[in-house]
XYZ file of C-alpha atoms in Angstrom:
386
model
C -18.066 8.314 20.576
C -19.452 4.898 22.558
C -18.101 1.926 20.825
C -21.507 1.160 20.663
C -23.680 2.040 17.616
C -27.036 2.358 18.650
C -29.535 3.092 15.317
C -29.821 5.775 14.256
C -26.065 6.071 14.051
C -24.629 9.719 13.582
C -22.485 9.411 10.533
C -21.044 12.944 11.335
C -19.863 11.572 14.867
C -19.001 8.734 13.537
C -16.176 10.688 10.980
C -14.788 12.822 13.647
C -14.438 9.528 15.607
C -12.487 7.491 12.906
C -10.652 11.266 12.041
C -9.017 11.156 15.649
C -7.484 7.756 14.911
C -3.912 8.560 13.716
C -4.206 5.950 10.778
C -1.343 6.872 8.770
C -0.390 4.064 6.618
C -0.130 1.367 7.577
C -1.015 2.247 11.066
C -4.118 1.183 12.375
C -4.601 3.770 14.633
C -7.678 2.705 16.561
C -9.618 3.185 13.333
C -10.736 -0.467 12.993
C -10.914 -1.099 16.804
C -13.796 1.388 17.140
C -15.527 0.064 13.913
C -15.012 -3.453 15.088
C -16.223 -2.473 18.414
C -19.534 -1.108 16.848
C -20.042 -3.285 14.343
C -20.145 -6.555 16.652
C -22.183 -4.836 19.030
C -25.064 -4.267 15.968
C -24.656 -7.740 15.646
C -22.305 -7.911 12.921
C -19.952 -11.125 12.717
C -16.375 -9.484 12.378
C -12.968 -10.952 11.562
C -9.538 -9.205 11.743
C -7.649 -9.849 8.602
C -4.231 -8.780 9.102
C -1.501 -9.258 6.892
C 2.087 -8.055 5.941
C 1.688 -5.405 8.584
C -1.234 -4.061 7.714
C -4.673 -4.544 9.340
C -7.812 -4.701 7.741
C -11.452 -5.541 8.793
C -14.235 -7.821 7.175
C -17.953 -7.579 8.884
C -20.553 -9.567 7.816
C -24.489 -9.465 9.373
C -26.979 -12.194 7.994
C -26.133 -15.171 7.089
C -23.308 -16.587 5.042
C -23.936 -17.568 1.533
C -27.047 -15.274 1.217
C -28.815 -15.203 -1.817
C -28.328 -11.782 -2.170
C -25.598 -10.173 -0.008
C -24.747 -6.352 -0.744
C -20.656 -5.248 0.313
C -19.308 -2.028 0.946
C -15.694 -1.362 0.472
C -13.594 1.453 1.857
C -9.967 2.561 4.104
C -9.545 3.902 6.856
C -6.379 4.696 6.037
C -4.934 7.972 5.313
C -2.023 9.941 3.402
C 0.654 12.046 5.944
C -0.058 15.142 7.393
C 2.883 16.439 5.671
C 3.994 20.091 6.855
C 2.539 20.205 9.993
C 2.851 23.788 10.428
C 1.141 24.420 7.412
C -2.626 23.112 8.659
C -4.756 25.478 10.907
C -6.342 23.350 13.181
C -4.707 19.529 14.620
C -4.854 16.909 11.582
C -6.031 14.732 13.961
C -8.665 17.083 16.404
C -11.390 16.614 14.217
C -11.824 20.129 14.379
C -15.658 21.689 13.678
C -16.146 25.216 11.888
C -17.999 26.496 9.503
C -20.004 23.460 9.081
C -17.226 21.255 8.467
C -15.013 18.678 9.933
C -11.222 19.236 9.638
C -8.474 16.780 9.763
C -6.636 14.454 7.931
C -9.031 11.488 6.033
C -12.035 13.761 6.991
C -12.678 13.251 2.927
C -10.868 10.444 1.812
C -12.179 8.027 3.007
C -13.355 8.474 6.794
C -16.865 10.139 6.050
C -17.644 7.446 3.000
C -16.799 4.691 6.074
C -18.848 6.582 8.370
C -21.591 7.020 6.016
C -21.928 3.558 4.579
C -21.222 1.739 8.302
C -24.055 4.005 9.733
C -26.413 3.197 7.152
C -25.852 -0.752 7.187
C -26.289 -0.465 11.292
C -29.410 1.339 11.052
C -30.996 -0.911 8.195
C -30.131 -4.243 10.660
C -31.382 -2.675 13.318
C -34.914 -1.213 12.196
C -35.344 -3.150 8.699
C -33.530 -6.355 8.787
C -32.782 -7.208 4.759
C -34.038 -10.380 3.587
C -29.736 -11.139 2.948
C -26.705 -10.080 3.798
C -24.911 -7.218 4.293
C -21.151 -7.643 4.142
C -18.568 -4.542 4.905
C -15.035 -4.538 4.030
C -12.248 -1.574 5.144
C -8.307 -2.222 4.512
C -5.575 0.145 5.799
C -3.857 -0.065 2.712
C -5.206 1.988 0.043
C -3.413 4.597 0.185
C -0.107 2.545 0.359
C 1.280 0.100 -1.879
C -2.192 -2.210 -1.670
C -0.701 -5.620 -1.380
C -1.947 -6.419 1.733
C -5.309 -4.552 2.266
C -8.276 -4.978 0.166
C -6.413 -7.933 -2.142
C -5.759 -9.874 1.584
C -10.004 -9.447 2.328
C -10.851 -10.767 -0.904
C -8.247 -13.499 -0.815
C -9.685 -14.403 3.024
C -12.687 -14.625 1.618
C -12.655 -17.099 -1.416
C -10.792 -19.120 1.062
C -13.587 -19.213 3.488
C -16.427 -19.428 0.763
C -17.578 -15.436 1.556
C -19.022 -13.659 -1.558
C -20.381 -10.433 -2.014
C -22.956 -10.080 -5.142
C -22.130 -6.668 -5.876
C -20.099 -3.905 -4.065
C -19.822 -0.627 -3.654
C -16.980 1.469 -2.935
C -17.128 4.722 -0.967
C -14.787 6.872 -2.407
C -15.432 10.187 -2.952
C -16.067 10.578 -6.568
C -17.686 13.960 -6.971
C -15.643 16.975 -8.668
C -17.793 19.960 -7.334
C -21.501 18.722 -5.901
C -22.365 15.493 -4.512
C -24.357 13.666 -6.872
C -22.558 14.247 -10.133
C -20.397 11.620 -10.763
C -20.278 8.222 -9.773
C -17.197 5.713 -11.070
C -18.242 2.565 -13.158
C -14.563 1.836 -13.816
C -10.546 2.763 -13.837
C -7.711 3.195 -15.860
C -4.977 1.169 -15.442
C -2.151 2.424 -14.246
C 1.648 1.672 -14.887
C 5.051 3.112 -14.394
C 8.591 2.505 -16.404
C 11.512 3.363 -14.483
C 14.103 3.671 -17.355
C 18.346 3.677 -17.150
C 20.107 4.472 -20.432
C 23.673 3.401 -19.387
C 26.703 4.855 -21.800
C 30.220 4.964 -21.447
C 31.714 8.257 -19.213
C 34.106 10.641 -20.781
C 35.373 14.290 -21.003
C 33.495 16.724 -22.523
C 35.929 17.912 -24.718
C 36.601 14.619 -26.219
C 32.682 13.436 -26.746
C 34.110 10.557 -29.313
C 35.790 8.705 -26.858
C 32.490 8.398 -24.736
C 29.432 7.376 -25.392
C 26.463 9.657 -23.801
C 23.397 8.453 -23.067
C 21.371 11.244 -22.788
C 20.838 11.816 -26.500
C 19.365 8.261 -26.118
C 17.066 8.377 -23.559
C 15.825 12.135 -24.717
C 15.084 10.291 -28.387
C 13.108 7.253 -26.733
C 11.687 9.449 -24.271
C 9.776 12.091 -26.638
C 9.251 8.927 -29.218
C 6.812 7.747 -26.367
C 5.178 11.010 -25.157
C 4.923 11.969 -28.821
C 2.999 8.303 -29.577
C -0.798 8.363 -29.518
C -1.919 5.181 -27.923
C -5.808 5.494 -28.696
C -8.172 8.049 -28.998
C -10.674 6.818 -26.366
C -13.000 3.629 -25.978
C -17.087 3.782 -25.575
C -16.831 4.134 -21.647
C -12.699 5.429 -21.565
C -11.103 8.900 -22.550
C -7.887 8.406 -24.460
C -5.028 6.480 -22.675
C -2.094 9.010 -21.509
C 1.554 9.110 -21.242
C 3.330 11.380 -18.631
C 7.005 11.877 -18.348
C 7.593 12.301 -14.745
C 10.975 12.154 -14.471
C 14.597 13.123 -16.443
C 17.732 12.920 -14.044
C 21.361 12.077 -14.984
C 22.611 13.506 -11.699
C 25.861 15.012 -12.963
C 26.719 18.388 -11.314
C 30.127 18.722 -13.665
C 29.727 20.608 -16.732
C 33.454 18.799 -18.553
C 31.959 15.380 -17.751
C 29.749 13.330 -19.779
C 27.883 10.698 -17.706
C 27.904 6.959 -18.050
C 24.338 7.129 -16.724
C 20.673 9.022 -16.995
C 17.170 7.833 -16.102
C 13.626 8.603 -16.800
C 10.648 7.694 -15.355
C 7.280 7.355 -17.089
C 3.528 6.720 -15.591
C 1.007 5.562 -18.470
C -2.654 5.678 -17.461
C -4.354 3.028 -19.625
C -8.341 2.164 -20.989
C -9.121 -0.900 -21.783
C -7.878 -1.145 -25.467
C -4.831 -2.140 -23.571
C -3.398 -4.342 -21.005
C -0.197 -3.819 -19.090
C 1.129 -6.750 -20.598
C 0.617 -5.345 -24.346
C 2.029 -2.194 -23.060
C 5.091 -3.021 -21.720
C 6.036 -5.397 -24.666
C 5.326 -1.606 -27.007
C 7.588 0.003 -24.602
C 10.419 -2.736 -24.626
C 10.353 -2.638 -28.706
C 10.873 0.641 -28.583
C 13.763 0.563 -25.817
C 15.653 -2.192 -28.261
C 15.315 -0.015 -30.818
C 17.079 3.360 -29.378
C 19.717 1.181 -27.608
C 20.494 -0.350 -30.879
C 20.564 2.751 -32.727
C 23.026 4.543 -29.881
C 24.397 1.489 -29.082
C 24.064 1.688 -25.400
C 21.955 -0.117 -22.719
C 18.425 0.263 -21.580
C 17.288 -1.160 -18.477
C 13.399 -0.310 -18.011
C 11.831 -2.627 -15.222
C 8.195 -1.671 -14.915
C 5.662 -1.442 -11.929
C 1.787 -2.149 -12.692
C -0.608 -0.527 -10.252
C -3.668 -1.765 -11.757
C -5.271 -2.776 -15.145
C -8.092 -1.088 -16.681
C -11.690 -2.200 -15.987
C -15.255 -1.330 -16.600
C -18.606 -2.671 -14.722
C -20.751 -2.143 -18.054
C -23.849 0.239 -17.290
C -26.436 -2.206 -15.841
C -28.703 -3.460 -12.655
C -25.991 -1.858 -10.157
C -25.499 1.111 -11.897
C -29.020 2.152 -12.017
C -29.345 1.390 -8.388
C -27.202 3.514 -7.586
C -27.529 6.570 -9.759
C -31.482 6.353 -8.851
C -31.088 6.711 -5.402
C -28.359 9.394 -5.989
C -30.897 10.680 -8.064
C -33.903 10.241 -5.674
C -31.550 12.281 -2.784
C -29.846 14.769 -4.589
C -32.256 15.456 -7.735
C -28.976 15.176 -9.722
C -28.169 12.212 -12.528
C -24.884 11.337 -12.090
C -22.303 11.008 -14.935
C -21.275 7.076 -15.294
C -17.577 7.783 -15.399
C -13.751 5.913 -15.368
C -12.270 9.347 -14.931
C -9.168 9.963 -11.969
C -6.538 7.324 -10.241
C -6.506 3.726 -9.368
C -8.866 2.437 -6.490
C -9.162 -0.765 -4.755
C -12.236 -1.168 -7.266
C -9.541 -2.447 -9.388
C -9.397 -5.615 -7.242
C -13.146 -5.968 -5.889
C -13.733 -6.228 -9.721
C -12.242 -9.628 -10.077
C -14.425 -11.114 -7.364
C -18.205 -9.053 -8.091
C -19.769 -6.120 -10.232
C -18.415 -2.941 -8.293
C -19.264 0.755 -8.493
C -17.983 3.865 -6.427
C -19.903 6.380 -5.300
C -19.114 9.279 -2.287
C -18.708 12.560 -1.572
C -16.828 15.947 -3.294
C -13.121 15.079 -3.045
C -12.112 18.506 -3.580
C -9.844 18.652 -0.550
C -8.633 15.224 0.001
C -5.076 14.855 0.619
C -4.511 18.431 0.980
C -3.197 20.449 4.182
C -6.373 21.559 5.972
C -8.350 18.819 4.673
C -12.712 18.859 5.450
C -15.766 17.643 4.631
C -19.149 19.639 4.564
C -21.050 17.930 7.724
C -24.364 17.871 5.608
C -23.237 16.514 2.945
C -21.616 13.336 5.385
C -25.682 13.133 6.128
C -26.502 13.526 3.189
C -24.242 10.508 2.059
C -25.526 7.909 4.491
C -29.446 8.791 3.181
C -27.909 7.702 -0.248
C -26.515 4.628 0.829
C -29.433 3.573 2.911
C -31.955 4.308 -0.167
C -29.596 1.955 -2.095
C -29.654 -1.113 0.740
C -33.400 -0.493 0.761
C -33.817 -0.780 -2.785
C -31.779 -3.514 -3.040
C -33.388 -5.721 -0.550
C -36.718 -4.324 -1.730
């Protein structure tokens, strides 16, 4: 594809392009190089914001500090191929059969990019908003996010850049496009815990202290706790043992050591920081009662948020609605996105295609429904700026 977009840009060309980028986290790839490319040659204003290794891209047309100035937000970014020998066509060959686009990213997120850089292109070029249109795209979302999407937004309160509202392309639809867009997220969190004893023979359990009998007490204490039964936009928080190791391949040996590993997905009845302190009082308590010692240092991927139903949300859905004849479901359902940090700076929604195969070997995207995407986006800039 020319590194020139030239309205009306071909969203499906556009997808295999960005698909043939090897943009494995946290390489670039070429990814933002051809957007960049493009994007300056619409007459977008483009700056390279790259940070701890990873690069990311912020594209702005119109003038700064528009009264009204719509962002997109996506990655171009993707997961591993994994087993190679497991796909049927190149990861990276942007295959097309069957009316679909193979490789890996195809659906998450290279088509939602695609789709929503296509649609801001053509809207400059044939019906220039009365505003801005800004466009932001990390490669790091699918990584450990530290330096993608939170370095564009931390760039831009620097340099006095602000987006009114924002959507994210992610694709967001279980089955049919249209269904389902995302309002909010859970949080996320995980507890790495080590229950350390004392090490002994089997035989002889009273001269040791195991600490298995701990952990497997604390451990169904908190998948056996119910901690909520749902909020007005949020199914009920969850807690998921992932993990139950004490690594000890002799059967006359009790260890000195075992771990666990627990990921809580969280509403908004909670914060990470009322969660943790609940998980630490409950830690004291089983290492008092064994008398052993519980070390339990925790990661937080995200807190819960929610962009109440309003103005955005109705833009959205209506032009969802308007292209696909489908309302979709205002939902907080499935992982963490880098909604969670777009939220701090505007009102954000996501909205993109079926994610049914996304992150999976032989990963593809139905080529009408990429064009399909891009009309939905452009009704929503025109509506916007209407």
């Amino acid at each position: 594809m020319s590194n020139t977009f030239t309205a009306p840009v071909d969203a499906a060309e556009l997808t295999s392009a960005l698909i043939r980028c090897p943009s494995v986290t946290p390489e670039e790839g070429g990814a933002l190089v051809l957007l960049q490319a493009g994007l300056e040659a619409a007459g977008f204003t483009c700056t390279r914001i790259d940070r701890g290794g990873v690069s990311n891209l912020f594209a702005r047309w119109g003038d700064k500090g528009a009264t009204r100035t719509f962002g997109f937000n996506g990655h171009t970014d993707v997961v591993p191929v994994g087993d190679a020998d497991a796909w049927t066509v190149d990861p990276f060959g942007a295959e097309v059969k069957d009316g679909q686009i193979w490789g890996r990213g195809a659906t998450d997120m290279k088509s939602g990019v695609a789709a929503f850089v296509a649609a801001a292109v053509d809207m400059v070029a044939q019906t220039p908003p009365d505003g801005a249109i800004i466009i932001t795209i990390t490669g790091d979302e699918e990584g450990d996010a530290l330096d993608g999407t939170t370095a564009i937004l931390d760039w831009m309160d620097a340099e006095n850049e602000q987006m009114s509202v924002c959507l994210v392309g992610e694709p967001t639809c279980p089955n049919e496009i249209g269904e389902m867009m995302k309002i909010g997220r859970r949080g996320s969190m995980t507890a790495f815990i080590t229950v350390t004893g004392v090490q002994g023979h089997a035989a002889y359990p009273h001269r040791a202290n195991n600490p298995i009998p701990a952990l497997a007490r604390l451990v169904d204490r908190l998948a056996s706790h119910t901690l909520d039964t749902g909020t007005d936009h949020f199914d009920a928080s969850t807690l998921a043992v992932v993990t139950f190791d004490t690594g000890n391949p002799a059967t006359n040996v009790i260890p000195a050591q075992c771990k666990a590993t627990v990921n809580i997905r969280f509403n908004d009845a909670h914060s990470s920081a009322s969660l943790s302190e609940w998980l630490q009082s409950e830690a004291d308590a089983i290492a008092a009662e064994f008398g052993v010692q519980i070390d339990m240092p925790i990661k937080v991927s995200g807190e819960s948020f929610v962009t109440p139903p309003g103005a955005l949300s109705d833009l959205v859905a209506a032009a969802v609605a308007a292209e696909t004849g489908m309302q979709p479901e205002l939902s907080t359902s499935g992982g963490t996105s880098d909604a969670r940090f777009v939220q701090h700076h505007c009102p954000v929604v996501e909205f993109g295609l079926v994610g049914k195969t996304m992150h999976q070997v032989d990963e593809r995207v139905e080529i009408s429904q990429i064009h399909q995407l891009k009309q939905i986006y452009a009704r929503i800039l025109a509506d916007y700026f209407a």
